[in-house]
Short mmCIF file of N, CA and C in Angstrom, two decimals:
data_model
loop_
_atom_site.label_atom_id
_atom_site.label_comp_id
_atom_site.label_asym_id
_atom_site.label_seq_id
_atom_site.Cartn_x
_atom_site.Cartn_y
_atom_site.Cartn_z
N MET A 1 36.02 -69.12 55.50
CA MET A 1 35.93 -67.81 56.13
C MET A 1 34.45 -67.51 56.41
N PRO A 2 34.08 -67.14 57.61
CA PRO A 2 32.69 -66.87 57.94
C PRO A 2 32.13 -65.74 57.08
N GLY A 3 30.89 -65.90 56.67
CA GLY A 3 30.23 -64.88 55.88
C GLY A 3 30.55 -64.91 54.39
N GLU A 4 31.50 -65.76 53.99
CA GLU A 4 31.88 -65.84 52.58
C GLU A 4 30.82 -66.64 51.82
N ARG A 5 30.43 -66.14 50.65
CA ARG A 5 29.44 -66.84 49.84
C ARG A 5 30.04 -68.09 49.22
N ASP A 6 29.23 -69.13 49.11
CA ASP A 6 29.71 -70.34 48.47
C ASP A 6 29.44 -70.27 46.96
N LYS A 7 29.91 -71.28 46.24
CA LYS A 7 29.77 -71.30 44.78
C LYS A 7 28.31 -71.30 44.35
N HIS A 8 27.48 -72.00 45.10
CA HIS A 8 26.06 -72.07 44.75
C HIS A 8 25.43 -70.68 44.78
N ALA A 9 25.74 -69.90 45.81
CA ALA A 9 25.19 -68.54 45.92
C ALA A 9 25.69 -67.65 44.80
N TRP A 10 26.99 -67.77 44.46
CA TRP A 10 27.52 -66.99 43.35
C TRP A 10 26.84 -67.38 42.04
N ARG A 11 26.66 -68.68 41.81
CA ARG A 11 26.01 -69.14 40.57
C ARG A 11 24.60 -68.57 40.46
N ALA A 12 23.85 -68.61 41.55
CA ALA A 12 22.47 -68.11 41.54
C ALA A 12 22.45 -66.62 41.21
N GLU A 13 23.33 -65.85 41.84
CA GLU A 13 23.35 -64.41 41.61
C GLU A 13 23.73 -64.07 40.16
N ILE A 14 24.77 -64.70 39.65
CA ILE A 14 25.24 -64.38 38.30
C ILE A 14 24.26 -64.86 37.25
N THR A 15 23.67 -66.01 37.45
CA THR A 15 22.68 -66.53 36.51
C THR A 15 21.48 -65.57 36.44
N ALA A 16 21.05 -65.05 37.58
CA ALA A 16 19.93 -64.09 37.60
C ALA A 16 20.29 -62.80 36.87
N ARG A 17 21.52 -62.31 37.09
CA ARG A 17 21.96 -61.09 36.39
C ARG A 17 22.00 -61.31 34.89
N ARG A 18 22.50 -62.46 34.48
CA ARG A 18 22.57 -62.75 33.04
C ARG A 18 21.18 -62.83 32.42
N ALA A 19 20.25 -63.43 33.13
CA ALA A 19 18.88 -63.57 32.61
C ALA A 19 18.21 -62.22 32.44
N ALA A 20 18.64 -61.22 33.21
CA ALA A 20 18.02 -59.90 33.16
C ALA A 20 18.60 -59.01 32.05
N MET A 21 19.64 -59.47 31.38
CA MET A 21 20.26 -58.64 30.32
C MET A 21 19.35 -58.52 29.11
N THR A 22 19.42 -57.37 28.46
CA THR A 22 18.63 -57.18 27.24
C THR A 22 19.34 -57.82 26.06
N ARG A 23 18.57 -58.14 25.05
CA ARG A 23 19.13 -58.71 23.82
C ARG A 23 20.10 -57.73 23.16
N THR A 24 19.77 -56.45 23.20
CA THR A 24 20.64 -55.42 22.62
C THR A 24 22.00 -55.40 23.31
N ASP A 25 22.01 -55.47 24.64
CA ASP A 25 23.27 -55.49 25.39
C ASP A 25 24.08 -56.75 25.05
N GLN A 26 23.40 -57.89 24.94
CA GLN A 26 24.09 -59.13 24.60
C GLN A 26 24.74 -59.04 23.21
N GLU A 27 24.02 -58.47 22.26
CA GLU A 27 24.55 -58.34 20.90
C GLU A 27 25.74 -57.38 20.85
N THR A 28 25.66 -56.29 21.60
CA THR A 28 26.78 -55.34 21.67
C THR A 28 28.01 -56.02 22.25
N GLU A 29 27.82 -56.75 23.34
CA GLU A 29 28.93 -57.48 23.96
C GLU A 29 29.53 -58.51 23.00
N ALA A 30 28.68 -59.21 22.28
CA ALA A 30 29.17 -60.23 21.34
C ALA A 30 30.06 -59.60 20.27
N ARG A 31 29.66 -58.45 19.75
CA ARG A 31 30.49 -57.75 18.75
C ARG A 31 31.83 -57.34 19.35
N GLU A 32 31.80 -56.82 20.58
CA GLU A 32 33.03 -56.38 21.23
C GLU A 32 33.97 -57.56 21.52
N LEU A 33 33.41 -58.68 21.94
CA LEU A 33 34.24 -59.86 22.20
C LEU A 33 34.87 -60.38 20.91
N ALA A 34 34.11 -60.40 19.82
CA ALA A 34 34.65 -60.85 18.53
C ALA A 34 35.80 -59.94 18.11
N HIS A 35 35.64 -58.64 18.33
CA HIS A 35 36.70 -57.68 18.01
C HIS A 35 37.93 -57.93 18.89
N SER A 36 37.72 -58.18 20.18
CA SER A 36 38.83 -58.43 21.11
C SER A 36 39.57 -59.72 20.76
N VAL A 37 38.82 -60.76 20.40
CA VAL A 37 39.42 -62.04 20.04
C VAL A 37 40.30 -61.88 18.80
N ALA A 38 39.83 -61.10 17.84
CA ALA A 38 40.60 -60.88 16.62
C ALA A 38 41.91 -60.17 16.92
N GLY A 39 41.97 -59.41 18.02
CA GLY A 39 43.17 -58.69 18.39
C GLY A 39 44.16 -59.47 19.24
N LEU A 40 43.80 -60.69 19.64
CA LEU A 40 44.71 -61.51 20.43
C LEU A 40 45.87 -62.00 19.55
N ASP A 41 46.95 -62.37 20.19
CA ASP A 41 48.05 -63.04 19.49
C ASP A 41 47.57 -64.49 19.28
N VAL A 42 47.01 -64.74 18.09
CA VAL A 42 46.32 -66.01 17.85
C VAL A 42 47.31 -67.07 17.35
N PRO A 43 47.43 -68.18 18.07
CA PRO A 43 48.32 -69.26 17.65
C PRO A 43 47.66 -70.16 16.60
N ALA A 44 48.37 -71.20 16.21
CA ALA A 44 47.87 -72.11 15.17
C ALA A 44 46.62 -72.88 15.62
N TRP A 45 46.58 -73.29 16.89
CA TRP A 45 45.46 -74.08 17.40
C TRP A 45 44.84 -73.38 18.61
N VAL A 46 43.52 -73.27 18.60
CA VAL A 46 42.77 -72.65 19.70
C VAL A 46 41.60 -73.55 20.07
N CYS A 47 41.42 -73.79 21.35
CA CYS A 47 40.19 -74.43 21.83
C CYS A 47 39.25 -73.31 22.26
N ALA A 48 38.01 -73.41 21.83
CA ALA A 48 37.01 -72.41 22.15
C ALA A 48 35.70 -73.12 22.45
N TYR A 49 34.60 -72.42 22.36
CA TYR A 49 33.29 -73.01 22.61
C TYR A 49 32.26 -72.15 21.90
N VAL A 50 31.06 -72.69 21.70
CA VAL A 50 29.96 -71.92 21.14
C VAL A 50 29.15 -71.37 22.31
N PRO A 51 29.14 -70.04 22.50
CA PRO A 51 28.34 -69.49 23.60
C PRO A 51 26.87 -69.88 23.44
N MET A 52 26.25 -70.23 24.55
CA MET A 52 24.85 -70.64 24.52
C MET A 52 24.04 -69.75 25.45
N ARG A 53 22.77 -69.64 25.13
CA ARG A 53 21.82 -68.86 25.92
C ARG A 53 22.38 -67.51 26.33
N ASP A 54 22.65 -67.33 27.61
CA ASP A 54 23.05 -66.01 28.11
C ASP A 54 24.55 -65.87 28.31
N GLU A 55 25.35 -66.78 27.76
CA GLU A 55 26.80 -66.65 27.87
C GLU A 55 27.29 -65.50 26.98
N PRO A 56 28.30 -64.78 27.43
CA PRO A 56 28.82 -63.70 26.60
C PRO A 56 29.45 -64.23 25.32
N GLY A 57 29.26 -63.47 24.22
CA GLY A 57 29.88 -63.84 22.96
C GLY A 57 28.89 -64.47 22.00
N SER A 58 29.43 -64.86 20.85
CA SER A 58 28.64 -65.50 19.80
C SER A 58 29.59 -66.27 18.88
N THR A 59 29.05 -66.87 17.85
CA THR A 59 29.90 -67.59 16.89
C THR A 59 30.82 -66.63 16.14
N ALA A 60 30.56 -65.33 16.22
CA ALA A 60 31.47 -64.36 15.58
C ALA A 60 32.88 -64.45 16.17
N MET A 61 33.01 -64.86 17.44
CA MET A 61 34.34 -65.06 18.03
C MET A 61 35.08 -66.16 17.29
N LEU A 62 34.37 -67.23 16.95
CA LEU A 62 34.99 -68.36 16.27
C LEU A 62 35.42 -67.98 14.86
N THR A 63 34.55 -67.25 14.18
CA THR A 63 34.86 -66.79 12.83
C THR A 63 36.07 -65.85 12.86
N ALA A 64 36.15 -64.98 13.87
CA ALA A 64 37.29 -64.07 13.99
C ALA A 64 38.59 -64.84 14.23
N LEU A 65 38.54 -65.89 15.03
CA LEU A 65 39.74 -66.70 15.27
C LEU A 65 40.20 -67.37 13.98
N ARG A 66 39.26 -67.91 13.22
CA ARG A 66 39.63 -68.55 11.93
C ARG A 66 40.19 -67.52 10.96
N ALA A 67 39.59 -66.34 10.92
CA ALA A 67 40.07 -65.29 10.03
C ALA A 67 41.49 -64.86 10.40
N ALA A 68 41.85 -65.00 11.69
CA ALA A 68 43.19 -64.65 12.15
C ALA A 68 44.19 -65.78 11.90
N GLY A 69 43.72 -66.89 11.32
CA GLY A 69 44.61 -67.98 10.95
C GLY A 69 44.62 -69.18 11.86
N ALA A 70 43.78 -69.19 12.89
CA ALA A 70 43.77 -70.31 13.83
C ALA A 70 42.90 -71.46 13.33
N ARG A 71 43.28 -72.65 13.69
CA ARG A 71 42.39 -73.81 13.58
C ARG A 71 41.69 -73.89 14.93
N VAL A 72 40.37 -73.92 14.90
CA VAL A 72 39.56 -73.79 16.12
C VAL A 72 38.93 -75.13 16.46
N LEU A 73 39.15 -75.57 17.67
CA LEU A 73 38.57 -76.80 18.18
C LEU A 73 37.43 -76.45 19.13
N LEU A 74 36.32 -77.18 18.99
CA LEU A 74 35.15 -76.96 19.85
C LEU A 74 34.79 -78.26 20.57
N PRO A 75 34.21 -78.16 21.76
CA PRO A 75 33.82 -79.37 22.50
C PRO A 75 32.69 -80.12 21.79
N VAL A 76 32.76 -81.44 21.95
CA VAL A 76 31.73 -82.34 21.44
C VAL A 76 31.15 -83.06 22.65
N THR A 77 29.84 -83.08 22.75
CA THR A 77 29.20 -83.69 23.93
C THR A 77 29.45 -85.19 23.97
N GLY A 78 29.56 -85.67 25.17
CA GLY A 78 29.78 -87.09 25.39
C GLY A 78 29.43 -87.42 26.82
N PRO A 79 29.82 -88.60 27.27
CA PRO A 79 29.54 -88.97 28.65
C PRO A 79 30.35 -88.09 29.61
N PRO A 80 29.94 -88.04 30.88
CA PRO A 80 30.72 -87.27 31.85
C PRO A 80 32.18 -87.71 31.83
N GLY A 81 33.04 -86.72 31.86
CA GLY A 81 34.48 -86.98 31.78
C GLY A 81 35.13 -85.84 31.04
N PRO A 82 36.39 -85.99 30.65
CA PRO A 82 37.04 -84.94 29.88
C PRO A 82 36.31 -84.69 28.56
N LEU A 83 36.32 -83.44 28.13
CA LEU A 83 35.67 -83.09 26.87
C LEU A 83 36.43 -83.67 25.68
N GLN A 84 35.68 -83.98 24.64
CA GLN A 84 36.26 -84.34 23.36
C GLN A 84 36.12 -83.14 22.44
N TRP A 85 36.91 -83.08 21.37
CA TRP A 85 36.98 -81.90 20.52
C TRP A 85 36.91 -82.26 19.05
N ALA A 86 36.33 -81.36 18.26
CA ALA A 86 36.31 -81.48 16.80
C ALA A 86 36.58 -80.10 16.22
N GLU A 87 37.08 -80.07 14.99
CA GLU A 87 37.45 -78.80 14.40
C GLU A 87 36.23 -78.05 13.85
N PHE A 88 36.21 -76.75 14.10
CA PHE A 88 35.17 -75.85 13.60
C PHE A 88 35.58 -75.39 12.20
N ALA A 89 34.68 -75.61 11.23
CA ALA A 89 34.95 -75.17 9.86
C ALA A 89 34.18 -73.89 9.55
N SER A 90 32.91 -73.88 9.93
CA SER A 90 32.07 -72.70 9.70
C SER A 90 30.80 -72.83 10.53
N THR A 91 30.04 -71.77 10.61
CA THR A 91 28.78 -71.85 11.35
C THR A 91 27.80 -72.80 10.66
N ASP A 92 27.92 -72.97 9.34
CA ASP A 92 27.06 -73.91 8.62
C ASP A 92 27.33 -75.35 9.02
N ASP A 93 28.50 -75.60 9.59
CA ASP A 93 28.94 -76.94 9.97
C ASP A 93 28.45 -77.34 11.36
N LEU A 94 27.85 -76.40 12.10
CA LEU A 94 27.43 -76.70 13.48
C LEU A 94 26.10 -77.43 13.49
N ARG A 95 26.00 -78.40 14.40
CA ARG A 95 24.75 -79.16 14.55
C ARG A 95 24.28 -79.09 15.99
N SER A 96 22.99 -79.30 16.18
CA SER A 96 22.42 -79.31 17.53
C SER A 96 22.89 -80.55 18.27
N ALA A 97 23.15 -80.37 19.57
CA ALA A 97 23.64 -81.47 20.40
C ALA A 97 22.91 -81.44 21.73
N ARG A 98 23.32 -82.32 22.63
CA ARG A 98 22.72 -82.39 23.96
C ARG A 98 22.87 -81.08 24.70
N PHE A 99 22.01 -80.86 25.66
CA PHE A 99 22.04 -79.70 26.57
C PHE A 99 21.85 -78.38 25.83
N GLY A 100 21.31 -78.41 24.61
CA GLY A 100 21.10 -77.19 23.84
C GLY A 100 22.35 -76.61 23.22
N LEU A 101 23.41 -77.40 23.18
CA LEU A 101 24.68 -76.95 22.64
C LEU A 101 24.72 -77.09 21.12
N LEU A 102 25.64 -76.37 20.50
CA LEU A 102 25.98 -76.55 19.09
C LEU A 102 27.40 -77.08 19.04
N GLU A 103 27.63 -78.01 18.13
CA GLU A 103 28.97 -78.59 18.03
C GLU A 103 29.31 -78.87 16.57
N PRO A 104 30.59 -79.01 16.24
CA PRO A 104 30.97 -79.29 14.86
C PRO A 104 30.53 -80.69 14.44
N ALA A 105 30.21 -80.84 13.19
CA ALA A 105 29.78 -82.13 12.66
C ALA A 105 30.95 -83.03 12.29
N GLY A 106 32.17 -82.49 12.32
CA GLY A 106 33.35 -83.24 11.87
C GLY A 106 33.82 -84.31 12.84
N GLU A 107 34.92 -84.91 12.47
CA GLU A 107 35.52 -86.03 13.20
C GLU A 107 36.06 -85.56 14.56
N VAL A 108 35.83 -86.39 15.59
CA VAL A 108 36.38 -86.12 16.91
C VAL A 108 37.88 -86.43 16.87
N LEU A 109 38.68 -85.51 17.37
CA LEU A 109 40.13 -85.65 17.36
C LEU A 109 40.62 -86.07 18.74
N ALA A 110 41.36 -87.15 18.80
CA ALA A 110 41.85 -87.66 20.08
C ALA A 110 42.89 -86.72 20.67
N ASP A 111 42.81 -86.49 21.97
CA ASP A 111 43.78 -85.67 22.71
C ASP A 111 43.98 -84.28 22.09
N ALA A 112 42.96 -83.73 21.47
CA ALA A 112 43.09 -82.47 20.74
C ALA A 112 43.43 -81.29 21.63
N ILE A 113 43.02 -81.31 22.88
CA ILE A 113 43.29 -80.15 23.74
C ILE A 113 44.80 -79.93 23.90
N ALA A 114 45.59 -81.00 23.75
CA ALA A 114 47.04 -80.86 23.86
C ALA A 114 47.64 -80.09 22.69
N LEU A 115 46.88 -79.91 21.61
CA LEU A 115 47.35 -79.12 20.47
C LEU A 115 47.24 -77.62 20.74
N ALA A 116 46.27 -77.24 21.56
CA ALA A 116 45.92 -75.82 21.71
C ALA A 116 46.95 -75.05 22.51
N GLU A 117 47.28 -73.88 21.99
CA GLU A 117 48.17 -72.96 22.69
C GLU A 117 47.36 -71.86 23.40
N LEU A 118 46.11 -71.76 23.04
CA LEU A 118 45.21 -70.79 23.65
C LEU A 118 43.87 -71.50 23.85
N ILE A 119 43.30 -71.38 25.04
CA ILE A 119 42.03 -72.03 25.35
C ILE A 119 41.07 -71.00 25.93
N LEU A 120 39.99 -70.73 25.21
CA LEU A 120 38.93 -69.86 25.70
C LEU A 120 37.97 -70.72 26.50
N VAL A 121 37.77 -70.36 27.76
CA VAL A 121 37.01 -71.19 28.69
C VAL A 121 35.75 -70.44 29.13
N PRO A 122 34.57 -71.05 28.96
CA PRO A 122 33.36 -70.38 29.45
C PRO A 122 33.37 -70.34 30.98
N ALA A 123 32.84 -69.27 31.52
CA ALA A 123 32.81 -69.13 32.97
C ALA A 123 31.62 -68.26 33.36
N LEU A 124 31.11 -68.48 34.55
CA LEU A 124 30.12 -67.56 35.12
C LEU A 124 30.84 -66.36 35.73
N ALA A 125 32.04 -66.59 36.25
CA ALA A 125 32.84 -65.53 36.84
C ALA A 125 34.27 -66.04 36.97
N VAL A 126 35.18 -65.09 37.16
CA VAL A 126 36.57 -65.42 37.48
C VAL A 126 37.06 -64.33 38.42
N ASP A 127 37.95 -64.72 39.33
CA ASP A 127 38.46 -63.68 40.22
C ASP A 127 39.85 -63.25 39.79
N ARG A 128 40.35 -62.21 40.43
CA ARG A 128 41.62 -61.60 40.02
C ARG A 128 42.83 -62.50 40.29
N ARG A 129 42.61 -63.57 41.06
CA ARG A 129 43.68 -64.56 41.26
C ARG A 129 43.68 -65.60 40.15
N GLY A 130 42.54 -65.68 39.38
CA GLY A 130 42.42 -66.68 38.33
C GLY A 130 41.47 -67.81 38.67
N VAL A 131 40.82 -67.76 39.83
CA VAL A 131 39.87 -68.80 40.22
C VAL A 131 38.60 -68.63 39.38
N ARG A 132 38.23 -69.69 38.68
CA ARG A 132 37.09 -69.68 37.76
C ARG A 132 35.88 -70.33 38.41
N LEU A 133 34.71 -69.73 38.18
CA LEU A 133 33.44 -70.32 38.60
C LEU A 133 32.72 -70.80 37.34
N GLY A 134 32.55 -72.11 37.23
CA GLY A 134 31.80 -72.69 36.12
C GLY A 134 30.38 -72.99 36.53
N ARG A 135 29.70 -73.74 35.69
CA ARG A 135 28.30 -74.08 35.98
C ARG A 135 28.16 -75.24 36.96
N GLY A 136 29.26 -75.92 37.26
CA GLY A 136 29.22 -76.94 38.29
C GLY A 136 29.23 -78.37 37.80
N ALA A 137 29.23 -78.59 36.48
CA ALA A 137 29.22 -79.96 35.96
C ALA A 137 30.60 -80.60 35.97
N GLY A 138 31.65 -79.79 36.01
CA GLY A 138 33.01 -80.33 36.13
C GLY A 138 33.69 -80.73 34.83
N TYR A 139 33.07 -80.49 33.68
CA TYR A 139 33.68 -80.91 32.41
C TYR A 139 35.05 -80.26 32.22
N TYR A 140 35.13 -78.96 32.43
CA TYR A 140 36.42 -78.29 32.23
C TYR A 140 37.42 -78.65 33.33
N ASP A 141 36.95 -78.90 34.55
CA ASP A 141 37.85 -79.35 35.62
C ASP A 141 38.52 -80.66 35.25
N ARG A 142 37.80 -81.53 34.54
CA ARG A 142 38.37 -82.82 34.14
C ARG A 142 39.17 -82.71 32.84
N THR A 143 38.98 -81.65 32.09
CA THR A 143 39.61 -81.52 30.78
C THR A 143 40.91 -80.73 30.81
N LEU A 144 40.92 -79.60 31.51
CA LEU A 144 42.05 -78.68 31.45
C LEU A 144 43.39 -79.26 31.94
N PRO A 145 43.41 -80.22 32.87
CA PRO A 145 44.72 -80.79 33.23
C PRO A 145 45.45 -81.45 32.06
N ALA A 146 44.75 -81.81 30.98
CA ALA A 146 45.39 -82.43 29.82
C ALA A 146 45.94 -81.39 28.84
N ALA A 147 45.71 -80.11 29.11
CA ALA A 147 46.22 -79.05 28.24
C ALA A 147 47.73 -78.89 28.43
N ARG A 148 48.36 -78.27 27.44
CA ARG A 148 49.79 -77.95 27.57
C ARG A 148 50.01 -77.08 28.80
N SER A 149 51.12 -77.25 29.45
CA SER A 149 51.41 -76.40 30.61
C SER A 149 51.62 -74.95 30.20
N THR A 150 51.96 -74.72 28.93
CA THR A 150 52.21 -73.37 28.43
C THR A 150 50.97 -72.74 27.76
N ALA A 151 49.87 -73.48 27.69
CA ALA A 151 48.67 -72.94 27.04
C ALA A 151 48.13 -71.74 27.83
N ARG A 152 47.69 -70.71 27.10
CA ARG A 152 47.06 -69.56 27.74
C ARG A 152 45.61 -69.91 28.03
N LEU A 153 45.23 -69.95 29.30
CA LEU A 153 43.86 -70.23 29.71
C LEU A 153 43.15 -68.91 29.94
N ILE A 154 42.11 -68.65 29.12
CA ILE A 154 41.42 -67.36 29.17
C ILE A 154 39.94 -67.59 29.49
N ALA A 155 39.50 -67.12 30.64
CA ALA A 155 38.08 -67.20 31.01
C ALA A 155 37.34 -66.05 30.33
N VAL A 156 36.24 -66.37 29.66
CA VAL A 156 35.44 -65.35 28.98
C VAL A 156 34.24 -65.03 29.86
N VAL A 157 34.19 -63.78 30.33
CA VAL A 157 33.14 -63.34 31.26
C VAL A 157 32.72 -61.91 30.92
N ARG A 158 31.62 -61.50 31.50
CA ARG A 158 31.22 -60.09 31.38
C ARG A 158 32.09 -59.25 32.33
N ASP A 159 32.13 -57.95 32.08
CA ASP A 159 32.98 -57.07 32.89
C ASP A 159 32.66 -57.16 34.38
N ASP A 160 31.36 -57.24 34.74
CA ASP A 160 31.00 -57.30 36.17
C ASP A 160 31.15 -58.71 36.75
N GLU A 161 31.63 -59.65 35.94
CA GLU A 161 31.87 -61.03 36.40
C GLU A 161 33.36 -61.28 36.68
N LEU A 162 34.18 -60.25 36.53
CA LEU A 162 35.57 -60.29 36.97
C LEU A 162 35.56 -59.75 38.40
N LEU A 163 35.73 -60.65 39.36
CA LEU A 163 35.51 -60.35 40.77
C LEU A 163 36.81 -60.34 41.57
N ASP A 164 36.74 -59.80 42.76
CA ASP A 164 37.93 -59.76 43.61
C ASP A 164 38.30 -61.14 44.16
N ARG A 165 37.28 -61.90 44.61
CA ARG A 165 37.59 -63.19 45.22
C ARG A 165 36.39 -64.13 45.13
N LEU A 166 36.66 -65.36 44.68
CA LEU A 166 35.67 -66.43 44.63
C LEU A 166 36.14 -67.57 45.52
N PRO A 167 35.22 -68.42 45.98
CA PRO A 167 35.66 -69.60 46.73
C PRO A 167 36.46 -70.53 45.81
N GLU A 168 37.48 -71.15 46.36
CA GLU A 168 38.35 -72.03 45.58
C GLU A 168 38.40 -73.41 46.22
N GLU A 169 38.44 -74.43 45.37
CA GLU A 169 38.56 -75.81 45.83
C GLU A 169 39.87 -76.38 45.32
N PRO A 170 40.39 -77.44 45.95
CA PRO A 170 41.70 -77.97 45.56
C PRO A 170 41.80 -78.37 44.08
N HIS A 171 40.69 -78.82 43.46
CA HIS A 171 40.76 -79.27 42.07
C HIS A 171 40.68 -78.13 41.06
N ASP A 172 40.40 -76.91 41.52
CA ASP A 172 40.26 -75.78 40.60
C ASP A 172 41.60 -75.43 39.96
N LEU A 173 41.61 -75.34 38.64
CA LEU A 173 42.79 -74.93 37.90
C LEU A 173 42.62 -73.46 37.55
N ARG A 174 43.56 -72.65 37.94
CA ARG A 174 43.44 -71.20 37.76
C ARG A 174 43.66 -70.78 36.31
N MET A 175 42.91 -69.75 35.93
CA MET A 175 43.05 -69.12 34.62
C MET A 175 44.17 -68.08 34.69
N GLY A 176 44.84 -67.87 33.57
CA GLY A 176 45.87 -66.85 33.52
C GLY A 176 45.35 -65.50 33.06
N TRP A 177 44.18 -65.52 32.42
CA TRP A 177 43.64 -64.32 31.80
C TRP A 177 42.12 -64.32 31.89
N ALA A 178 41.54 -63.13 31.78
CA ALA A 178 40.10 -62.99 31.61
C ALA A 178 39.89 -62.10 30.39
N LEU A 179 38.89 -62.43 29.59
CA LEU A 179 38.51 -61.62 28.44
C LEU A 179 37.10 -61.11 28.69
N THR A 180 36.95 -59.78 28.71
CA THR A 180 35.64 -59.18 28.95
C THR A 180 35.26 -58.29 27.77
N PRO A 181 33.96 -58.08 27.54
CA PRO A 181 33.52 -57.31 26.38
C PRO A 181 34.06 -55.89 26.33
N HIS A 182 33.99 -55.17 27.43
CA HIS A 182 34.38 -53.76 27.41
C HIS A 182 35.84 -53.56 27.84
N GLY A 183 36.31 -54.41 28.74
CA GLY A 183 37.66 -54.24 29.28
C GLY A 183 38.74 -54.95 28.50
N GLY A 184 38.36 -55.87 27.62
CA GLY A 184 39.36 -56.61 26.85
C GLY A 184 40.05 -57.67 27.68
N LEU A 185 41.35 -57.84 27.43
CA LEU A 185 42.13 -58.89 28.06
C LEU A 185 42.73 -58.40 29.37
N HIS A 186 42.54 -59.19 30.43
CA HIS A 186 43.07 -58.87 31.77
C HIS A 186 44.01 -60.00 32.19
N ARG A 187 45.20 -59.65 32.61
CA ARG A 187 46.13 -60.64 33.16
C ARG A 187 45.73 -60.88 34.60
N LEU A 188 45.63 -62.15 34.99
CA LEU A 188 45.26 -62.51 36.35
C LEU A 188 46.48 -63.07 37.06
N GLY A 189 46.53 -62.89 38.37
CA GLY A 189 47.70 -63.37 39.09
C GLY A 189 47.41 -63.74 40.51
N SER A 190 48.35 -64.44 41.12
CA SER A 190 48.16 -64.96 42.48
C SER A 190 48.06 -63.86 43.52
N ASP A 191 48.58 -62.67 43.21
CA ASP A 191 48.49 -61.59 44.20
C ASP A 191 47.16 -60.88 44.19
N GLY A 192 46.26 -61.30 43.28
CA GLY A 192 44.94 -60.69 43.23
C GLY A 192 44.87 -59.47 42.34
N ALA A 193 45.96 -59.09 41.71
CA ALA A 193 45.96 -57.91 40.86
C ALA A 193 45.74 -58.29 39.41
N ALA A 194 44.93 -57.54 38.72
CA ALA A 194 44.76 -57.70 37.27
C ALA A 194 45.48 -56.56 36.59
N GLU A 195 46.21 -56.88 35.53
CA GLU A 195 46.92 -55.84 34.78
C GLU A 195 46.01 -55.27 33.72
#
């Protein structure tokens, strides 16, 4: 569609907005996201991630999931391809990894994403149809097709990162939900409406 922004332009705009946020605002959002996560219908297995730099959230989300009874799987860095996963035991168990990430020190579990009934997915933005904008490396694009067809895919974004429409490519797998700090859980759908 003429005049429509491409993914690169969206990434640049959202990255700049995130960089301009104050530490106080980030900490407030992290507390609210941890509270929202604790209120989800938490299944036995959850795939999540450790928010880095300016991503919304903190390790408090992971602790809240464990407190709610979930076993939490986190990505482990590896070569380009589908993500590998290891179980999160505590924040003391996290070690520094490539790209400035933190990951669990435990054993990598084969095909672990197929265990998860709920998957928290990092995103720069998501639209009301469920189209997710990632950072562009494609790790989640290569990983999510191996998830259960019934798994709840939840993009974690800031409130102003839940948008009306993003560019979509054929390989994009749509999210069913968005979780935002102030708005909580939003149901996403093909008609563009969020509940």
